[in-house]
Amino acid sequence: MRLLVVEDNAELGALLTKGLAASGFAADVVGTAQDAREALAAARYAAIVLDLGLPDGDGLGVLRKLRERRDTTPVLVLTARSSVRDRVTGLRDGADDYLVKPFALEELVARLHALLRRPGELLGRSLRVGNVVFDTEARQVFVADTPQFFSLREVAVLEILMRRSGRVVSKKLVEDHLFGLSGDVGSNAVEVYIHRLRKQLADSGAKAQIHTIRGVGYLIAEEKEP
Amino acid sequence: MRLLVVEDNAELGALLTKGLAASGFAADVVGTAQDAREALAAARYAAIVLDLGLPDGDGLGVLRKLRERRDTTPVLVLTARSSVRDRVTGLRDGADDYLVKPFALEELVARLHALLRRPGELLGRSLRVGNVVFDTEARQVFVADTPQFFSLREVAVLEILMRRSGRVVSKKLVEDHLFGLSGDVGSNAVEVYIHRLRKQLADSGAKAQIHTIRGVGYLIAEEKEP
DNA sequence: GCGCCTCTGTCAGCTTCCCGTAAGCTGGGT
DNA sequence: ACCCAGCTTACGGGAAGCTGACAGAGGCGC
């Protein structure tokens, strides 16, 4: 899941990136409203974490612009101000949730999950393909009810595929989700992860298969014949 | 198990922390209703021990707020007042149990265990993984029916893992349960306990294994191949 | 009080394994 | 037959975790 974090404090930004990564989010961090606008024009995000106290003006402006465009990407507002007034303004302008600093990382993650679980969204608590089950909350994989041990990256790739099971996922999309904007992809990392995933899935007797669509991407689907 | 203790008498608070620790509870102590609200916003507790005679107002307010939010965390009310009226008010407002000062520490512990054994809870009297059995009441561990002797800390870690057997438990979660809010975690204490647990379990011929999930945490599961 | 012991948390050095890269191979499509 | 996308294997750097030793804090018996 790819997020945009709008936060001018570089230190906190780095902390968030790291913490969110541990929960399977790839976060792009920007420090100004201007950069936020550009990032939003360039890519689609699953959700946005927005600090209101930005140096170059008001974060609320970003939010308003977004909603004017009928963009319904979930926005979680983050701020040091705790007055009722600010909270009301934020929510009236289209924020979906509100968190006051200082906050616990776990609470941020919990609220993001809640937001992403909303109506139209891509989320149940667990995803299933064949006998492979992915628990989105615990970020854990089961094959025929036995827990499997995958690395963080492997889990991330599998999640993307399973969230779109039966549909093709472009290699580019996977790269973006793994690495965010910092597009350092000087290699075939995705191919390597697909390979490792296939191997482990086969070894564990999974009844799900990752197919290759040449020139397009990958697709996970239930395995047919025994 | 992590508890919140709301008690303004610092001396009694310290005493409770210590006594509860001896029974495997990690208690965060706060002295005011305000602090209690903040603690509850920041973390999840297995149960709450609530003194009604607080300096900054009424402890019952905390309880009411909690129940308004549909939070069903068990609450044990603690008070010097012994009138029937107070007792009734407390229970009507959603307290689960009631204890009048002065009280014996053992009685508090017994009642907490009773509360935690309730309906939705994750509790039978004993937990089992492979041939390892954990008696939650006596807080004792058996491997293939022979009793094992672990230290308090070790038992606490094992309990957390076994209550979530087959699922990943983050290292952070274990720290929080062991040390409460007083997050003095300047080291790799959890790793050390995991190490000691593994060693003892192996030595005693346990058919249960603690797996490491890099960058995430640990997981206990039945050992597969013989 | 005095030694003895266990429990705890810390540290430093070692080991393991993840991650990304690269380089050569395979196979499908034209 | 050739080319290119994707597959496979190998490897080095570095982070995460493991492990053995140790010192302080109690607790216990004497």
Coordinates of C-alpha atoms (C1' of nucleotides) in Angstrom, one line a residue:
Chain A
M1 CA 0.0 0.0 0.0
R2 CA 1.4 3.3 -1.0
L3 CA 0.9 6.4 1.1
L4 CA 1.7 10.1 0.8
V5 CA 3.0 11.6 4.0
V6 CA 3.0 15.4 4.1
E7 CA 5.1 16.4 7.0
D8 CA 7.7 19.2 7.2
N9 CA 9.6 17.8 10.1
A10 CA 12.2 15.7 8.4
E11 CA 13.0 13.7 11.5
L12 CA 9.4 12.7 12.1
G13 CA 9.1 12.1 8.4
A14 CA 11.9 9.6 8.5
L15 CA 10.5 7.9 11.6
L16 CA 7.1 7.5 10.0
T17 CA 8.6 6.1 6.8
K18 CA 10.3 3.4 8.8
G19 CA 7.4 2.7 11.1
L20 CA 4.9 2.5 8.3
A21 CA 7.2 0.3 6.3
A22 CA 7.1 -2.3 9.1
S23 CA 3.3 -2.4 8.7
G24 CA 3.6 -2.8 4.9
F25 CA 3.1 0.7 3.8
A26 CA 5.4 2.4 1.3
A27 CA 5.4 6.1 2.2
D28 CA 6.5 9.0 0.0
V29 CA 7.3 11.9 2.3
V30 CA 7.1 15.5 1.1
G31 CA 7.7 18.6 3.2
T32 CA 5.6 21.4 1.6
A33 CA 2.1 21.9 0.2
Q34 CA 3.6 22.5 -3.2
D35 CA 5.4 19.2 -3.2
A36 CA 2.3 17.5 -2.0
R37 CA 0.3 18.9 -5.0
E38 CA 2.9 17.7 -7.4
A39 CA 3.1 14.2 -5.9
L40 CA -0.7 13.9 -6.0
A41 CA -0.7 14.9 -9.6
A42 CA 1.9 12.3 -10.4
A43 CA 0.7 9.2 -8.6
R44 CA -2.2 7.6 -7.0
Y45 CA -2.0 6.9 -3.3
A46 CA -4.1 4.5 -1.1
A47 CA -4.3 7.2 1.5
I48 CA -2.7 10.5 2.6
V49 CA -1.3 11.5 6.0
L50 CA -1.4 15.3 6.2
D51 CA 0.3 17.6 8.7
L52 CA -1.6 20.9 8.9
G53 CA 1.4 22.9 10.2
L54 CA 3.4 23.4 7.0
P55 CA 5.9 26.1 6.4
D56 CA 4.6 27.2 3.0
G57 CA 1.0 27.7 3.9
D58 CA -1.9 25.7 4.9
G59 CA -2.2 22.0 4.6
L60 CA -5.9 22.4 4.5
G61 CA -5.5 24.0 1.1
V62 CA -4.2 20.7 -0.2
L63 CA -7.1 18.9 1.2
R64 CA -9.7 21.3 -0.2
K65 CA -8.1 21.1 -3.7
L66 CA -8.2 17.4 -3.6
R67 CA -11.9 17.2 -2.7
E68 CA -12.8 19.8 -5.3
R69 CA -11.4 17.4 -7.8
R70 CA -13.8 14.8 -6.5
D71 CA -10.8 12.7 -5.4
T72 CA -12.0 10.5 -2.5
T73 CA -8.6 9.2 -1.4
P74 CA -8.8 8.8 2.4
V75 CA -7.0 11.6 4.2
L76 CA -5.8 11.4 7.8
V77 CA -5.0 14.8 9.3
L78 CA -2.1 15.1 11.7
T79 CA -1.6 18.2 13.8
A80 CA -0.3 19.6 17.0
R81 CA -3.3 21.8 17.5
S82 CA -5.9 20.1 19.4
S83 CA -8.6 22.7 19.6
V84 CA -12.1 21.7 18.7
R85 CA -12.2 24.4 16.0
D86 CA -9.3 23.0 14.1
R87 CA -10.7 19.5 14.2
V88 CA -14.1 20.7 13.0
T89 CA -12.5 22.7 10.1
G90 CA -10.5 19.7 9.1
L91 CA -13.4 17.3 9.0
R92 CA -15.7 19.8 7.3
D93 CA -13.1 20.2 4.5
G94 CA -13.1 16.5 3.9
A95 CA -10.6 14.9 6.2
D96 CA -11.6 11.3 7.1
D97 CA -9.9 11.1 10.4
Y98 CA -7.9 13.2 12.8
L99 CA -4.9 12.5 15.0
V100 CA -3.3 14.9 17.5
K101 CA 0.4 14.9 18.1
P102 CA 2.0 13.4 19.9
F103 CA 0.6 10.1 18.9
A104 CA 1.5 6.4 19.0
L105 CA 2.7 4.9 15.8
E106 CA 0.4 2.0 16.4
E107 CA -2.6 4.2 16.6
L108 CA -1.7 5.8 13.2
V109 CA -1.4 2.4 11.7
A110 CA -4.7 1.2 13.2
R111 CA -6.5 4.2 11.9
L112 CA -5.1 3.9 8.5
H113 CA -6.3 0.3 8.4
A114 CA -9.7 1.5 9.5
L115 CA -9.8 4.0 6.7
L116 CA -8.6 1.6 4.1
R117 CA -11.2 -0.9 5.2
R118 CA -14.0 1.5 4.2
P119 CA -16.8 0.9 1.7
G120 CA -15.5 0.8 -1.8
E121 CA -12.0 -0.1 -0.7
L122 CA -9.9 -3.0 -1.3
L123 CA -10.0 -4.6 2.1
G124 CA -11.4 -7.4 4.1
R125 CA -9.4 -8.5 7.0
S126 CA -8.2 -11.5 5.1
L127 CA -7.6 -12.4 1.5
R128 CA -7.8 -15.9 0.1
V129 CA -6.6 -17.5 -3.1
G130 CA -6.8 -21.3 -3.3
N131 CA -5.6 -22.5 0.1
V132 CA -3.4 -19.4 0.6
V133 CA -4.7 -16.9 3.1
F134 CA -3.3 -13.5 3.8
D135 CA -4.2 -11.8 7.0
T136 CA -4.0 -8.1 6.2
E137 CA -4.0 -7.0 9.8
A138 CA -1.3 -9.2 11.2
R139 CA 0.5 -9.2 7.8
Q140 CA 0.8 -13.0 7.9
V141 CA 0.4 -15.7 5.4
F142 CA -1.1 -19.2 5.9
V143 CA -1.1 -22.1 3.5
A144 CA -3.7 -24.7 4.4
D145 CA -3.8 -23.1 7.9
T146 CA -0.1 -23.5 8.6
P147 CA 1.7 -20.2 9.1
Q148 CA 4.4 -19.4 6.6
F149 CA 7.5 -17.3 7.0
F150 CA 8.2 -14.8 4.4
S151 CA 10.4 -11.7 4.5
L152 CA 8.9 -8.2 4.6
R153 CA 9.5 -7.6 0.9
E154 CA 8.1 -11.0 -0.1
V155 CA 5.0 -10.4 2.0
A156 CA 4.6 -7.0 0.4
V157 CA 4.7 -8.4 -3.1
L158 CA 2.3 -11.2 -2.3
E159 CA -0.1 -8.7 -0.8
I160 CA -0.2 -6.7 -3.9
L161 CA -0.9 -9.7 -6.0
M162 CA -3.5 -11.1 -3.7
R163 CA -5.4 -7.8 -3.4
R164 CA -5.8 -8.0 -7.1
S165 CA -6.1 -11.8 -7.5
G166 CA -7.3 -12.9 -10.9
R167 CA -6.2 -9.6 -12.4
V168 CA -2.9 -8.6 -13.9
V169 CA -0.5 -6.5 -11.9
S170 CA 2.1 -4.6 -13.8
K171 CA 5.7 -4.9 -12.8
K172 CA 5.9 -1.1 -12.6
L173 CA 3.1 -1.0 -10.1
V174 CA 4.8 -3.5 -7.9
E175 CA 8.0 -1.5 -8.0
D176 CA 6.2 1.7 -7.1
H177 CA 4.5 0.0 -4.1
L178 CA 7.8 -1.5 -2.9
F179 CA 10.0 1.5 -3.3
G180 CA 7.7 4.6 -3.4
L181 CA 9.0 7.6 -5.2
S182 CA 12.6 6.9 -4.5
G183 CA 12.5 4.9 -7.8
D184 CA 15.9 3.3 -7.3
V185 CA 15.2 0.3 -9.4
G186 CA 18.4 -0.3 -11.1
S187 CA 17.7 -4.0 -11.4
N188 CA 15.3 -6.9 -11.6
A189 CA 14.4 -6.9 -8.0
V190 CA 10.7 -7.6 -8.6
E191 CA 11.6 -10.6 -10.8
V192 CA 13.7 -12.0 -8.0
Y193 CA 11.0 -11.6 -5.4
I194 CA 8.5 -13.3 -7.7
H195 CA 10.9 -16.1 -8.1
R196 CA 11.4 -16.5 -4.3
L197 CA 7.6 -16.3 -3.8
R198 CA 6.9 -19.1 -6.3
K199 CA 9.5 -21.3 -4.8
Q200 CA 8.2 -20.9 -1.2
L201 CA 4.7 -21.3 -2.3
A202 CA 5.4 -24.5 -4.2
D203 CA 7.5 -25.9 -1.3
S204 CA 4.6 -25.3 1.1
G205 CA 2.1 -27.0 -1.1
A206 CA 0.1 -23.9 -1.9
K207 CA -2.8 -24.3 -4.3
A208 CA -2.2 -20.9 -5.9
Q209 CA 0.0 -20.0 -8.8
I210 CA 1.7 -16.8 -10.0
H211 CA 1.4 -16.5 -13.7
T212 CA 3.5 -14.4 -16.0
I213 CA 2.0 -12.2 -18.6
R214 CA 4.8 -11.3 -20.9
G215 CA 5.3 -7.6 -21.4
V216 CA 2.6 -6.8 -18.9
G217 CA 3.1 -8.2 -15.5
Y218 CA 2.0 -10.9 -13.1
L219 CA -1.2 -12.5 -11.8
I220 CA -2.0 -14.8 -9.0
A221 CA -4.8 -17.3 -9.3
E222 CA -6.0 -20.6 -7.8
E223 CA -4.2 -23.6 -9.1
K224 CA -6.6 -25.8 -11.2
E225 CA -5.5 -29.4 -11.8
P226 CA -3.8 -31.6 -9.2
Chain B
M1 CA -1.0 -8.9 30.6
R2 CA -1.0 -5.2 30.6
L3 CA -3.1 -3.3 33.1
L4 CA -3.9 0.4 33.8
V5 CA -4.0 1.3 37.4
V6 CA -5.7 4.6 38.2
E7 CA -4.7 5.5 41.8
D8 CA -3.6 8.8 43.2
N9 CA -1.8 7.5 46.2
A10 CA 1.7 7.1 44.9
E11 CA 2.7 4.8 47.6
L12 CA -0.1 2.4 47.1
G13 CA 0.4 2.7 43.3
A14 CA 4.0 1.6 43.6
L15 CA 3.0 -1.3 45.9
L16 CA 0.4 -2.4 43.4
T17 CA 2.8 -2.2 40.5
K18 CA 5.2 -4.5 42.3
G19 CA 2.6 -6.9 43.6
L20 CA 0.9 -7.2 40.3
A21 CA 4.3 -7.7 38.6
A22 CA 4.8 -10.7 40.8
S23 CA 1.6 -12.2 39.3
G24 CA 2.7 -11.5 35.8
F25 CA 0.9 -8.3 35.2
A26 CA 2.6 -5.2 33.8
A27 CA 0.8 -2.2 35.3
D28 CA 0.9 1.4 34.2
V29 CA 0.0 3.7 37.1
V30 CA -1.6 7.1 36.6
G31 CA -2.7 9.4 39.3
T32 CA -5.5 11.5 37.7
A33 CA -8.6 11.1 35.6
Q34 CA -7.0 13.2 32.9
D35 CA -3.9 11.0 32.7
A36 CA -6.1 7.9 32.7
R37 CA -8.0 9.2 29.6
E38 CA -4.7 9.9 27.8
A39 CA -3.3 6.5 28.7
L40 CA -6.5 4.8 27.4
A41 CA -6.4 6.8 24.2
A42 CA -2.8 5.7 23.6
A43 CA -2.9 2.0 24.4
R44 CA -5.0 -1.1 24.9
Y45 CA -5.2 -2.7 28.3
A46 CA -6.3 -6.1 29.3
A47 CA -8.1 -4.6 32.3
I48 CA -8.3 -1.4 34.3
V49 CA -8.1 -1.0 38.1
L50 CA -9.8 2.2 38.9
D51 CA -9.8 4.1 42.2
L52 CA -12.9 6.3 42.6
G53 CA -11.4 8.9 45.0
L54 CA -9.2 10.9 42.6
P55 CA -8.0 14.5 43.2
D56 CA -9.1 16.0 39.9
G57 CA -12.7 14.8 39.9
D58 CA -14.5 11.6 39.7
G59 CA -13.1 8.3 38.5
L60 CA -16.6 7.3 37.5
G61 CA -16.4 9.8 34.7
V62 CA -13.5 7.8 33.2
L63 CA -15.6 4.7 33.4
R64 CA -18.6 6.3 31.8
K65 CA -16.6 7.7 28.9
L66 CA -15.1 4.3 28.3
R67 CA -18.5 2.6 28.1
E68 CA -19.9 5.3 25.9
R69 CA -17.3 4.4 23.4
R70 CA -18.5 0.8 23.6
D71 CA -15.1 -0.2 25.0
T72 CA -15.7 -3.4 27.0
T73 CA -12.3 -3.6 28.7
P74 CA -12.9 -5.1 32.1
V75 CA -12.9 -2.5 34.9
L76 CA -12.4 -3.3 38.6
V77 CA -13.3 -0.4 40.8
L78 CA -11.3 0.2 43.9
T79 CA -12.5 2.5 46.7
A80 CA -12.4 3.4 50.3
R81 CA -16.1 4.2 50.4
S82 CA -18.0 1.1 51.3
S83 CA -21.6 2.3 51.1
V84 CA -24.0 0.3 49.1
R85 CA -24.9 3.5 47.1
D86 CA -21.4 3.8 45.7
R87 CA -21.2 0.2 44.9
V88 CA -24.4 0.3 43.0
T89 CA -23.5 3.4 41.1
G90 CA -20.2 1.9 40.0
L91 CA -21.8 -1.3 38.7
R92 CA -24.6 0.6 37.0
D93 CA -22.0 2.6 35.1
G94 CA -20.3 -0.4 33.8
A95 CA -17.8 -1.6 36.3
D96 CA -17.2 -5.3 36.3
D97 CA -16.2 -5.8 39.8
Y98 CA -15.8 -4.0 43.0
L99 CA -13.2 -4.1 45.8
V100 CA -13.2 -2.1 49.1
K101 CA -10.1 -0.8 50.7
P102 CA -8.3 -2.1 52.5
F103 CA -8.0 -5.3 50.6
A104 CA -5.5 -8.1 50.2
L105 CA -3.3 -8.1 47.2
E106 CA -4.2 -11.7 46.5
E107 CA -7.8 -10.9 46.4
L108 CA -7.2 -8.3 43.8
V109 CA -5.2 -10.7 41.7
A110 CA -7.8 -13.4 42.0
R111 CA -10.6 -11.1 40.9
L112 CA -8.5 -9.8 38.0
H113 CA -8.0 -13.4 36.8
A114 CA -11.7 -14.0 37.1
L115 CA -12.4 -10.9 35.0
L116 CA -9.9 -11.9 32.4
R117 CA -11.4 -15.4 32.1
R118 CA -14.7 -13.9 30.9
P119 CA -16.6 -14.5 27.7
G120 CA -15.0 -12.9 24.7
E121 CA -11.6 -13.4 26.2
L122 CA -8.8 -15.4 25.0
L123 CA -8.8 -17.6 27.9
G124 CA -9.3 -21.1 29.0
R125 CA -7.7 -22.2 32.1
S126 CA -4.8 -23.6 30.1
L127 CA -3.2 -23.0 26.8
R128 CA -1.5 -25.7 24.8
V129 CA 1.1 -25.7 21.9
G130 CA 2.5 -29.1 21.0
N131 CA 3.3 -30.8 24.3
V132 CA 3.7 -27.5 26.1
V133 CA 0.9 -26.5 28.4
F134 CA 0.6 -23.2 30.2
D135 CA -1.7 -23.1 33.2
T136 CA -2.9 -19.5 33.3
E137 CA -4.2 -19.7 36.8
A138 CA -1.2 -21.2 38.5
R139 CA 1.1 -19.5 35.9
Q140 CA 3.0 -22.7 35.5
V141 CA 4.4 -24.4 32.5
F142 CA 4.4 -28.1 31.8
V143 CA 6.3 -29.9 29.0
A144 CA 4.9 -33.4 28.4
D145 CA 3.3 -33.3 31.9
T146 CA 6.5 -32.5 33.8
P147 CA 6.5 -29.1 35.5
Q148 CA 9.1 -26.6 34.3
F149 CA 10.6 -23.8 36.3
F150 CA 10.8 -20.5 34.5
S151 CA 11.5 -17.0 36.0
L152 CA 8.7 -14.4 36.1
R153 CA 9.9 -12.6 33.0
E154 CA 10.3 -15.8 31.0
V155 CA 6.8 -16.9 32.0
A156 CA 5.4 -13.5 31.0
V157 CA 7.0 -13.7 27.5
L158 CA 5.9 -17.3 27.0
E159 CA 2.4 -16.4 28.0
I160 CA 2.1 -13.6 25.4
L161 CA 3.4 -16.0 22.7
M162 CA 1.1 -18.8 23.7
R163 CA -2.0 -16.6 23.9
R164 CA -1.4 -15.8 20.3
S165 CA 0.1 -19.1 19.2
G166 CA 0.3 -19.5 15.4
R167 CA 0.2 -15.7 15.0
V168 CA 3.0 -13.2 14.9
V169 CA 3.7 -11.2 18.0
S170 CA 5.7 -8.0 17.5
K171 CA 8.7 -7.4 19.6
K172 CA 7.2 -4.0 20.5
L173 CA 4.1 -5.6 21.9
V174 CA 6.2 -7.9 24.1
E175 CA 8.2 -4.9 25.4
D176 CA 5.0 -3.1 26.2
H177 CA 3.6 -6.0 28.1
L178 CA 6.8 -6.5 30.0
F179 CA 7.6 -3.0 30.9
G180 CA 4.4 -1.0 30.5
L181 CA 4.6 2.6 29.6
S182 CA 7.9 3.2 31.4
G183 CA 9.5 2.3 28.1
D184 CA 13.0 1.8 29.4
V185 CA 14.1 -0.4 26.6
G186 CA 17.7 0.6 26.1
S187 CA 18.6 -2.8 25.1
N188 CA 17.8 -6.2 23.6
A189 CA 16.0 -7.6 26.7
V190 CA 13.3 -9.3 24.7
E191 CA 15.9 -11.0 22.5
V192 CA 17.6 -12.3 25.6
Y193 CA 14.4 -13.7 27.1
I194 CA 13.5 -15.4 23.8
H195 CA 16.9 -16.9 23.9
R196 CA 16.5 -18.2 27.4
L197 CA 13.1 -19.6 26.6
R198 CA 14.3 -21.4 23.5
K199 CA 17.1 -22.9 25.4
Q200 CA 14.9 -24.2 28.3
L201 CA 12.2 -25.4 25.9
A202 CA 14.8 -27.3 23.8
D203 CA 16.4 -28.8 26.9
S204 CA 13.1 -30.1 28.2
G205 CA 12.2 -31.7 25.0
A206 CA 9.3 -29.4 24.1
K207 CA 7.5 -30.0 20.9
A208 CA 7.0 -26.3 20.3
Q209 CA 9.2 -23.8 18.6
I210 CA 9.6 -20.1 18.7
H211 CA 10.2 -18.7 15.2
T212 CA 11.7 -15.4 14.4
I213 CA 10.1 -13.2 11.8
R214 CA 12.8 -10.7 10.9
G215 CA 11.8 -7.1 11.2
V216 CA 8.5 -8.0 12.8
G217 CA 8.6 -10.3 15.8
Y218 CA 8.2 -13.8 17.0
L219 CA 5.7 -16.7 16.8
I220 CA 5.3 -19.9 18.7
A221 CA 4.0 -23.0 16.9
E222 CA 4.0 -26.7 17.2
E223 CA 7.1 -28.4 16.0
K224 CA 6.5 -30.2 12.8
E225 CA 9.0 -33.0 11.8
P226 CA 10.2 -35.6 14.3
Chain C
dG1 C1' 25.4 -8.7 59.0
dC2 C1' 27.4 -11.9 55.7
dG3 C1' 27.9 -15.0 52.1
dC4 C1' 25.4 -17.3 48.4
dC5 C1' 22.2 -17.7 44.9
dT6 C1' 18.8 -16.4 41.4
dC7 C1' 16.9 -13.1 38.5
dT8 C1' 17.5 -9.1 35.4
dG9 C1' 19.0 -6.1 32.2
dT10 C1' 23.2 -4.6 29.5
dC11 C1' 26.9 -5.1 26.5
dA12 C1' 30.1 -6.6 22.9
dG13 C1' 31.1 -9.7 19.5
dC14 C1' 29.5 -13.1 16.4
dT15 C1' 26.2 -15.2 13.1
dT16 C1' 22.4 -15.3 10.2
dC17 C1' 19.7 -13.9 6.7
dC18 C1' 17.5 -10.2 3.9
dC19 C1' 18.0 -7.3 0.1
dG20 C1' 19.3 -5.6 -4.0
dT21 C1' 22.6 -6.2 -7.9
dA22 C1' 24.6 -8.5 -11.5
dA23 C1' 25.5 -11.9 -14.9
dG24 C1' 24.4 -15.7 -17.6
dC25 C1' 20.6 -18.7 -19.2
dT26 C1' 15.8 -19.9 -21.2
dG27 C1' 12.2 -19.6 -24.1
dG28 C1' 8.5 -17.3 -26.7
dG29 C1' 7.5 -14.5 -30.5
dT30 C1' 8.5 -12.5 -34.8
Chain D
dA1 C1' 17.6 -17.5 -35.9
dC2 C1' 17.6 -13.7 -33.3
dC3 C1' 16.1 -10.7 -29.7
dC4 C1' 14.3 -9.4 -25.6
dA5 C1' 11.5 -10.4 -21.4
dG6 C1' 11.7 -12.9 -17.9
dC7 C1' 14.1 -16.8 -15.0
dT8 C1' 17.7 -18.4 -12.1
dT9 C1' 21.7 -18.5 -9.4
dA10 C1' 25.3 -16.3 -6.9
dC11 C1' 27.2 -12.9 -4.0
dG12 C1' 28.6 -8.8 -0.9
dG13 C1' 27.1 -5.5 2.4
dG14 C1' 24.7 -4.5 6.2
dA15 C1' 21.1 -4.8 9.4
dA16 C1' 18.7 -7.7 12.7
dG17 C1' 19.0 -11.0 15.8
dC18 C1' 21.7 -14.5 18.7
dT19 C1' 24.6 -15.7 22.4
dG20 C1' 27.7 -15.9 26.4
dA21 C1' 29.5 -13.2 30.0
dC22 C1' 28.9 -9.9 33.7
dA23 C1' 27.4 -6.7 37.3
dG24 C1' 23.8 -5.0 40.3
dA25 C1' 19.6 -6.1 42.9
dG26 C1' 17.1 -8.6 45.9
dG27 C1' 16.0 -12.7 48.6
dC28 C1' 17.3 -16.5 51.7
dG29 C1' 19.6 -19.1 55.1
dC30 C1' 23.0 -18.9 58.5

